[in-house]
Tab-separated table of C-alpha atoms and ligand atoms in Angstrom:
chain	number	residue	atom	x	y	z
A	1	UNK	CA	-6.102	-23.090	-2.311
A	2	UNK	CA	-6.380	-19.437	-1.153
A	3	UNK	CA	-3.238	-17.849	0.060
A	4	UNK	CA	-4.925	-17.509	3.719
A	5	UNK	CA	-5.298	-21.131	3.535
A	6	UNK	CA	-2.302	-21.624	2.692
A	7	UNK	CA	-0.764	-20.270	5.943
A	8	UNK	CA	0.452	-22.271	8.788
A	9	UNK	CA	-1.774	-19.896	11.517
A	10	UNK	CA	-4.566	-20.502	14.611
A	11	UNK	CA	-7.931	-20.352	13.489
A	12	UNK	CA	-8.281	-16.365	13.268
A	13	UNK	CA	-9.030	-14.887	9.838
A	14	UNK	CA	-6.097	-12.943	8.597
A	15	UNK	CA	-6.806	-9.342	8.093
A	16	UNK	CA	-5.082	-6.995	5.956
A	17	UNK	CA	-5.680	-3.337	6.455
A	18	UNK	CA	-5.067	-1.648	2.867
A	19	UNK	CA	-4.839	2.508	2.934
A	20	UNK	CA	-6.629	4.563	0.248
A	21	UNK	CA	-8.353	1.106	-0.764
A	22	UNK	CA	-11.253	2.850	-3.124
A	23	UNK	CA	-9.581	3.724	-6.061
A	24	UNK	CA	-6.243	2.942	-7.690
A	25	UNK	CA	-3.829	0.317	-7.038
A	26	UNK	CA	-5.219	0.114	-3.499
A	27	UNK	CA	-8.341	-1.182	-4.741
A	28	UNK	CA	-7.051	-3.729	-7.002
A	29	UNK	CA	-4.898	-4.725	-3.729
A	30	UNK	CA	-8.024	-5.206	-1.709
A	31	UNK	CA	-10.019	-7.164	-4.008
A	32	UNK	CA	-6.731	-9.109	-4.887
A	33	UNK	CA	-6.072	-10.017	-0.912
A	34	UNK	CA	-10.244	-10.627	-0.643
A	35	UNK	CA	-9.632	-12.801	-3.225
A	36	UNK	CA	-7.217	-14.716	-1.389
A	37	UNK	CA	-8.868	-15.019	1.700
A	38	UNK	CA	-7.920	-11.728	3.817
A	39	UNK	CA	-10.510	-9.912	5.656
A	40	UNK	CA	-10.148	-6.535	4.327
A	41	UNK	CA	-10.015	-3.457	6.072
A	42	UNK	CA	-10.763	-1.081	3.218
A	43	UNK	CA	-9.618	2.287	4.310
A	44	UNK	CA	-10.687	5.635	1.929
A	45	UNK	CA	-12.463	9.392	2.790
A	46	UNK	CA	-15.804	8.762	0.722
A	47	UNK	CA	-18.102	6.166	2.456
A	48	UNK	CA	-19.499	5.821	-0.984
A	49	UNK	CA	-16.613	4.354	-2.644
A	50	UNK	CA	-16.006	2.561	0.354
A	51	UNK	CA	-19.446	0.771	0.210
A	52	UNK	CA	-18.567	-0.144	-3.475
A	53	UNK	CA	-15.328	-1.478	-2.588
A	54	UNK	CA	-16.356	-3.631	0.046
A	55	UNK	CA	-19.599	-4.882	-2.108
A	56	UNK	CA	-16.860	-5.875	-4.901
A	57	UNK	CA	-14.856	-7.763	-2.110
A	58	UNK	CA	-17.548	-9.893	-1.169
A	59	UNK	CA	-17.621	-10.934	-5.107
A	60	UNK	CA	-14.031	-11.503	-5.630
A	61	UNK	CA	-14.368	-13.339	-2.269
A	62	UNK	CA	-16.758	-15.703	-3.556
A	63	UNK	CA	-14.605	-16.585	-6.550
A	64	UNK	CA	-12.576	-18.610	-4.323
A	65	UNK	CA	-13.290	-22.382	-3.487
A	66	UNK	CA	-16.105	-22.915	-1.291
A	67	UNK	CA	-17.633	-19.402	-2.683
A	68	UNK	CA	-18.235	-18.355	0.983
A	69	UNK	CA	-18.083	-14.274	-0.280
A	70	UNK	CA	-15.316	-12.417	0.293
A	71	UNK	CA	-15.105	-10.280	3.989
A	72	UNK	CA	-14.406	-6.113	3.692
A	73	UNK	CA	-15.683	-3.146	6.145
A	74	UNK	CA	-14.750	0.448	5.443
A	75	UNK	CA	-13.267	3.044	8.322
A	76	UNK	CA	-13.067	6.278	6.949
A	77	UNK	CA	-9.991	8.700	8.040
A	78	UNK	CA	-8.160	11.568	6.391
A	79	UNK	CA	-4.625	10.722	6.779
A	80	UNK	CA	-3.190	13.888	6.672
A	81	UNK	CA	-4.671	14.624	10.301
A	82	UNK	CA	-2.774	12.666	13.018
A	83	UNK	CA	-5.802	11.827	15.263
A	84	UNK	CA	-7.806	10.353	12.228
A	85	UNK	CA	-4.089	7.994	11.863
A	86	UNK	CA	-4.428	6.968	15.485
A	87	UNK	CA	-8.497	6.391	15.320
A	88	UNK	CA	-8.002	4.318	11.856
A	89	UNK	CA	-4.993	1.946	14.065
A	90	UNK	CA	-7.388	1.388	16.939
A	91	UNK	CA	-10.865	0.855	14.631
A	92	UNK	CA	-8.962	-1.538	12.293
A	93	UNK	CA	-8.285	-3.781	15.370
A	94	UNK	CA	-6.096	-6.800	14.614
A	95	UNK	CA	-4.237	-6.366	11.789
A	96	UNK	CA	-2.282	-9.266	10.050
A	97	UNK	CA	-1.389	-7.345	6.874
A	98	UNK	CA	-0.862	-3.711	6.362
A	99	UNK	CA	-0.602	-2.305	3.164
A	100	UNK	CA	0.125	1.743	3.500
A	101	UNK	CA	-1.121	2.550	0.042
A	102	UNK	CA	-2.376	6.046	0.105
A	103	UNK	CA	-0.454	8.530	-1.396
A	104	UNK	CA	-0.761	12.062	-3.491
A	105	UNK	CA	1.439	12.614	-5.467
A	106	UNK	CA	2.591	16.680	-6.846
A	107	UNK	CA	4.876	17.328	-10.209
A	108	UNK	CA	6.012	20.337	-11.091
A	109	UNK	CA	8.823	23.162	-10.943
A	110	UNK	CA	10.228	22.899	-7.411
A	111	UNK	CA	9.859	27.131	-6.418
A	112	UNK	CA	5.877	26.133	-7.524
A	113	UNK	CA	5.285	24.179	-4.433
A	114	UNK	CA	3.637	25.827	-1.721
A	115	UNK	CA	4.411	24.989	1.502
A	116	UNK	CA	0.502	23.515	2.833
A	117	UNK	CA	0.950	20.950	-0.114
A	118	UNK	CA	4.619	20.053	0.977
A	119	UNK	CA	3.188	19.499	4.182
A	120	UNK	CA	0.233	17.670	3.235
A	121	UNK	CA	2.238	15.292	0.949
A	122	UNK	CA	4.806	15.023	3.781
A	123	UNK	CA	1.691	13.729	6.333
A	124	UNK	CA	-0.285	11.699	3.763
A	125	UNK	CA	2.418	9.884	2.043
A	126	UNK	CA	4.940	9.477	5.144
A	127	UNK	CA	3.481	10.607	8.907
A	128	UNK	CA	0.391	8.452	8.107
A	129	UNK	CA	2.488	5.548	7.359
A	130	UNK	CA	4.804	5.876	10.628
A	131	UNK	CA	2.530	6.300	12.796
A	132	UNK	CA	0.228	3.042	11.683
A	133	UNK	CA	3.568	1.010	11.600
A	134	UNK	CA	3.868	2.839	15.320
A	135	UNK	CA	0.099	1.525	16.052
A	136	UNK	CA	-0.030	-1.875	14.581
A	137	UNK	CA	3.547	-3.431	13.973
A	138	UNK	CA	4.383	-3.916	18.021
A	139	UNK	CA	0.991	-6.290	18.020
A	140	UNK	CA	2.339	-7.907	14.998
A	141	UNK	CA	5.475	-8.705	16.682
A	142	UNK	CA	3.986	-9.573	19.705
A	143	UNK	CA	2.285	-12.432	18.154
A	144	UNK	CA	5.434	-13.433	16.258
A	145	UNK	CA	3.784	-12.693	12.810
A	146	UNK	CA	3.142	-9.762	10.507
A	147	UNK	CA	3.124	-7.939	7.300
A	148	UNK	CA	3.922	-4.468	6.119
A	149	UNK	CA	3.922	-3.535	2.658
A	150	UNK	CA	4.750	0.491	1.641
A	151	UNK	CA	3.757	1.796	-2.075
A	152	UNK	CA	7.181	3.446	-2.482
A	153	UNK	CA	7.687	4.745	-5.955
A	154	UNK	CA	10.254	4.396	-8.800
A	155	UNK	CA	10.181	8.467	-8.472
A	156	UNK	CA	12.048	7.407	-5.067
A	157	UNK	CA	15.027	5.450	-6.783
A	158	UNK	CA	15.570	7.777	-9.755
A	159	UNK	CA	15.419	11.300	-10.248
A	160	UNK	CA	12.605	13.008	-12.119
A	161	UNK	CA	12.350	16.361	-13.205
A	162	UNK	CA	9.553	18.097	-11.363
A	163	UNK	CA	9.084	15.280	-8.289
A	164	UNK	CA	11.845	16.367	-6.012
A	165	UNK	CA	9.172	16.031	-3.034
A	166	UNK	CA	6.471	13.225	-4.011
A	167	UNK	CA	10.332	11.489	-4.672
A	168	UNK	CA	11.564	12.380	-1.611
A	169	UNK	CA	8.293	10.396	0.218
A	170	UNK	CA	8.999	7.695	-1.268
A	171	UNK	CA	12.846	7.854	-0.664
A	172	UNK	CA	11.247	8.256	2.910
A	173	UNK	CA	9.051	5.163	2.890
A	174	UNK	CA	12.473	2.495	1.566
A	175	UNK	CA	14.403	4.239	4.185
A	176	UNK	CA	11.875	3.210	7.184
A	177	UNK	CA	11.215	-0.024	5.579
A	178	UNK	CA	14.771	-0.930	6.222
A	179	UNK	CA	14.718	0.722	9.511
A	180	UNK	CA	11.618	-1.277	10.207
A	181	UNK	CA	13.094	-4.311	9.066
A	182	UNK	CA	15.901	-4.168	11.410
A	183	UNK	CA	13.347	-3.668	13.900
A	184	UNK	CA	10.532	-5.810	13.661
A	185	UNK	CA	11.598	-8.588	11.719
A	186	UNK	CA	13.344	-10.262	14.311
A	187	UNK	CA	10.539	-10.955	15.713
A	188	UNK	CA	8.692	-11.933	12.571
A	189	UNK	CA	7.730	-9.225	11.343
A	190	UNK	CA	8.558	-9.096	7.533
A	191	UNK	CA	8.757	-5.108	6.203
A	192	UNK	CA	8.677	-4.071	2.424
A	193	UNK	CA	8.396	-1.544	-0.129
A	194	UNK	CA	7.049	-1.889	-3.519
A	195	UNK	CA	8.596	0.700	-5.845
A	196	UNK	CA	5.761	0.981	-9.160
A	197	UNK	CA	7.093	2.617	-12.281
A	198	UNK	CA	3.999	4.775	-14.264
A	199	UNK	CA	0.278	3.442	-13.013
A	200	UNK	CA	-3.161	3.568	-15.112
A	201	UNK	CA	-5.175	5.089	-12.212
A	202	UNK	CA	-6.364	8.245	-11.344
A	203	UNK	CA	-3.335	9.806	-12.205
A	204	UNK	CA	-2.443	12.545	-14.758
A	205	UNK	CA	-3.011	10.724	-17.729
A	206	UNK	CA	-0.514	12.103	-20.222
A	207	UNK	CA	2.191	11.715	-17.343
A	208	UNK	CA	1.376	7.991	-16.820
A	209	UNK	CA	1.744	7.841	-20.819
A	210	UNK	CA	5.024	9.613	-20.642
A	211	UNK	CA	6.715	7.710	-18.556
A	212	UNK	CA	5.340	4.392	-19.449
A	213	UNK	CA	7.211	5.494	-22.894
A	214	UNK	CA	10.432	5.984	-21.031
A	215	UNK	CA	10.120	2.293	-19.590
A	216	UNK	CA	11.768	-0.888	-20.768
A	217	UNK	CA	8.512	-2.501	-21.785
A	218	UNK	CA	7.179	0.740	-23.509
A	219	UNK	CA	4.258	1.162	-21.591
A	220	UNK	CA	2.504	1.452	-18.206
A	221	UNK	CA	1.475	-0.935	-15.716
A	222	UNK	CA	-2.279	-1.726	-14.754
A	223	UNK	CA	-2.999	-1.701	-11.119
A	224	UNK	CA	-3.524	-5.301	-10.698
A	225	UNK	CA	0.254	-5.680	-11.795
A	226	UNK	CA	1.105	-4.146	-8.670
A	227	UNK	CA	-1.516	-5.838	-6.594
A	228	UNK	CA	-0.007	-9.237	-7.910
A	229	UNK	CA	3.470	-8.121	-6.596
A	230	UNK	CA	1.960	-6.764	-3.458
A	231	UNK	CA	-0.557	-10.314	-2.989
A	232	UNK	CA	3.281	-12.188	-3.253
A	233	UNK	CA	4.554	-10.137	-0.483
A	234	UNK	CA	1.607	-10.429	1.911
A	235	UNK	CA	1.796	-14.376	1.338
A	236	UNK	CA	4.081	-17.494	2.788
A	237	UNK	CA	5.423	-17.428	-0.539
A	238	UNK	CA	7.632	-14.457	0.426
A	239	UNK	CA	8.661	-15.788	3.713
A	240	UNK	CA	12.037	-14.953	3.095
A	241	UNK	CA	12.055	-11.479	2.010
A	242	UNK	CA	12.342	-8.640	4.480
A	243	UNK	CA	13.910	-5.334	4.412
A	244	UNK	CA	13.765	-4.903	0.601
A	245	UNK	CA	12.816	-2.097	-2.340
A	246	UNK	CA	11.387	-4.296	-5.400
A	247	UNK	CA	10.593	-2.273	-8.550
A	248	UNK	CA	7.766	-3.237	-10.288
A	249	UNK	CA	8.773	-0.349	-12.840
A	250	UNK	CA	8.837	-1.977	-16.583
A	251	UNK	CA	12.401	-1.482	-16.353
A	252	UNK	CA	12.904	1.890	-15.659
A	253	UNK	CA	15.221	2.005	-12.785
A	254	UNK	CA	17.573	-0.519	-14.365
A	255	UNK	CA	19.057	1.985	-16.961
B	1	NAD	P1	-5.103	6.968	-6.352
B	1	NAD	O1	-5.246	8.445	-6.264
B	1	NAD	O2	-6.120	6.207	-7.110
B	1	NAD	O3	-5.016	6.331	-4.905
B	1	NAD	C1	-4.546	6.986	-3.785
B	1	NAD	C2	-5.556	6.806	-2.683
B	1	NAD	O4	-5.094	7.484	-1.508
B	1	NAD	C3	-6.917	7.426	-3.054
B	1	NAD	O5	-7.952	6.525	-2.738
B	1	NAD	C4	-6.959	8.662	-2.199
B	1	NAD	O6	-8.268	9.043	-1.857
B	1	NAD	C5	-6.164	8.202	-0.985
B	1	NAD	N1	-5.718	9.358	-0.212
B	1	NAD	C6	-4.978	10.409	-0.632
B	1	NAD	N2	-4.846	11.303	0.360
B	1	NAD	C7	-5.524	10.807	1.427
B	1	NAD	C8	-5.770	11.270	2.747
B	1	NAD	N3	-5.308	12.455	3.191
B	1	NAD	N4	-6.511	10.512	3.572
B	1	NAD	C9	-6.989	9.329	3.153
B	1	NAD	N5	-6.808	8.822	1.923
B	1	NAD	C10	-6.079	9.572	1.070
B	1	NAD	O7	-3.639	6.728	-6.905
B	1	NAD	P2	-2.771	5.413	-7.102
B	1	NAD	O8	-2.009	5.665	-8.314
B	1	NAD	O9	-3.596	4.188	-6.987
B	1	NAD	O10	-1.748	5.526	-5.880
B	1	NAD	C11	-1.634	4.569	-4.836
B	1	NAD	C12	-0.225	4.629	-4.268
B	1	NAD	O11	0.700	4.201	-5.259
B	1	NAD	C13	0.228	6.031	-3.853
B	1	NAD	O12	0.988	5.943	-2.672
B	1	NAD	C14	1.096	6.461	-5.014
B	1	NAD	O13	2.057	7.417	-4.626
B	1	NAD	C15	1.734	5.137	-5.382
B	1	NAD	N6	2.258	5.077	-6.749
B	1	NAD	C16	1.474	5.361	-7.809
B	1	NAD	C17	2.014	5.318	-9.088
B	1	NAD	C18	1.196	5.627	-10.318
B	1	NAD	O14	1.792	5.821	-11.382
B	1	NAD	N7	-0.114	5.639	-10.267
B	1	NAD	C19	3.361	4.975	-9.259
B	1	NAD	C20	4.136	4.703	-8.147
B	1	NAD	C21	3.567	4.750	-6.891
């Protein structure tokens, strides 16, 4: 039985709206929730990768029971402009699920960083995600029901040489999720973070290596160990949880 199925909910299709969904972890995420029955807003910049995510949606889709094919469109927005944040919140419509997933990420000495990055990070990574929550989370409580899910970051729990500000928006994103929580979840509304240690994706490489060696498990994750975490949280299954940081990190942040 798919997760959507699963749901006690009217006869509208769930729909989760996943940020950055055509590469990375936010990929796996959308084919994961596709999978499980969401209709998938698959957000991104490059209509081309867009197309190919959705096209791979409608065959994880049709994995499920009934093989009906799995339901994705792409809206393209830059998220480090605020009117493209506000256009992606009204063409996404309804949203059921929101999974603020697109991030950039910048290592390095801390006098190195020039301010336009700073301030690019600062708007992708954090701004973006406020001002969907602003957008879609009142709807979601309106209708007594609804799902946000942040891609924090282990970088945001411990301190890393050379990620005082890609650590500091993720700090950002478990503060407002607990802010958000207090706010929204009464009226049923649950709120979440995800913190993922080191990531195979499009990601420095020899980093990811690094400090998958420094982990517990002596390696690093694949995305679709984070989309499993994330497809819990966006499910009844988690019906309890609100308001919380969960590492998916190996280990790391526990020594
Ligand atoms: P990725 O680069 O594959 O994915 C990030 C996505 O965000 C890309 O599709 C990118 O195009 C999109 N994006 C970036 N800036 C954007 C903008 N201005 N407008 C629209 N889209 C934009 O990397 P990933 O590793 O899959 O990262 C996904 C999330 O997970 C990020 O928030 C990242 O910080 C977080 N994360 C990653 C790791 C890791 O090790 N890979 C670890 C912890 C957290």
């Amino acid at each position: 039985m798919s997760e959507r199925m699963d749901m006690d909910v009217d006869a509208h299709p769930q729909v989760a709206l996943v940020t950055g969904a055509t590469s990375g972890i936010g990929r796996a995420v959308a084919l994961k929730l596709a999978e499980n029955g969401f209709d998938v807003v698959v957000h991104g910049r490059d209509p081309a990768r867009g197309a190919s995510t959705v096209e791979a949606i409608k065959k994880a889709g049709s994995t499920q029971a009934g093989g009906h094919g799995g339901h994705g469109r792409f809206v393209a927005a830059d998220l480090s402009v605020a009117a493209d944040v506000e256009r992606l919140a009204a063409e996404a419509g309804r949203v059921d699920v929101l999974v603020n997933n697109a991030g950039i990420g910048w290592f390095g000495a801390t006098p190195d960083l020039d301010q336009d990055t700073f301030d690019t990070m600062f708007a992708t990574n954090v701004r973006a995600a406020y001002y969907l929550v602003a957008a879609l989370a009142p709807g979601m409580a309106e209708r007594g029901t609804g799902n946000i899910i942040n891609l924090g970051s282990m970088a945001g729990q411990i301190g890393l040489d050379g990620g005082a500000a890609y650590s500091a928006t993720k700090a950002a994103l478990a503060a407002l999720t607990r802010a958000w929580a207090a706010e929204f979840s009464p009226s049923g509304v649950r709120v979440n973070t995800i913190a993922p240690g080191p990531v195979v994706t499009a990601a420095d490489p020899e980093l990811i290596a690094q400090l998958g060696s420094t982990t517990l498990l002596n390696r690093p994750a694949q995305a679709n160990e984070i989309a499993e975490v994330i497809a819990f949280l966006a499910s009844p299954k988690a019906s309890y949880v609100t308001g919380t940081v969960i590492p998916a990190d190996g280990g790391r942040s526990a020594v």
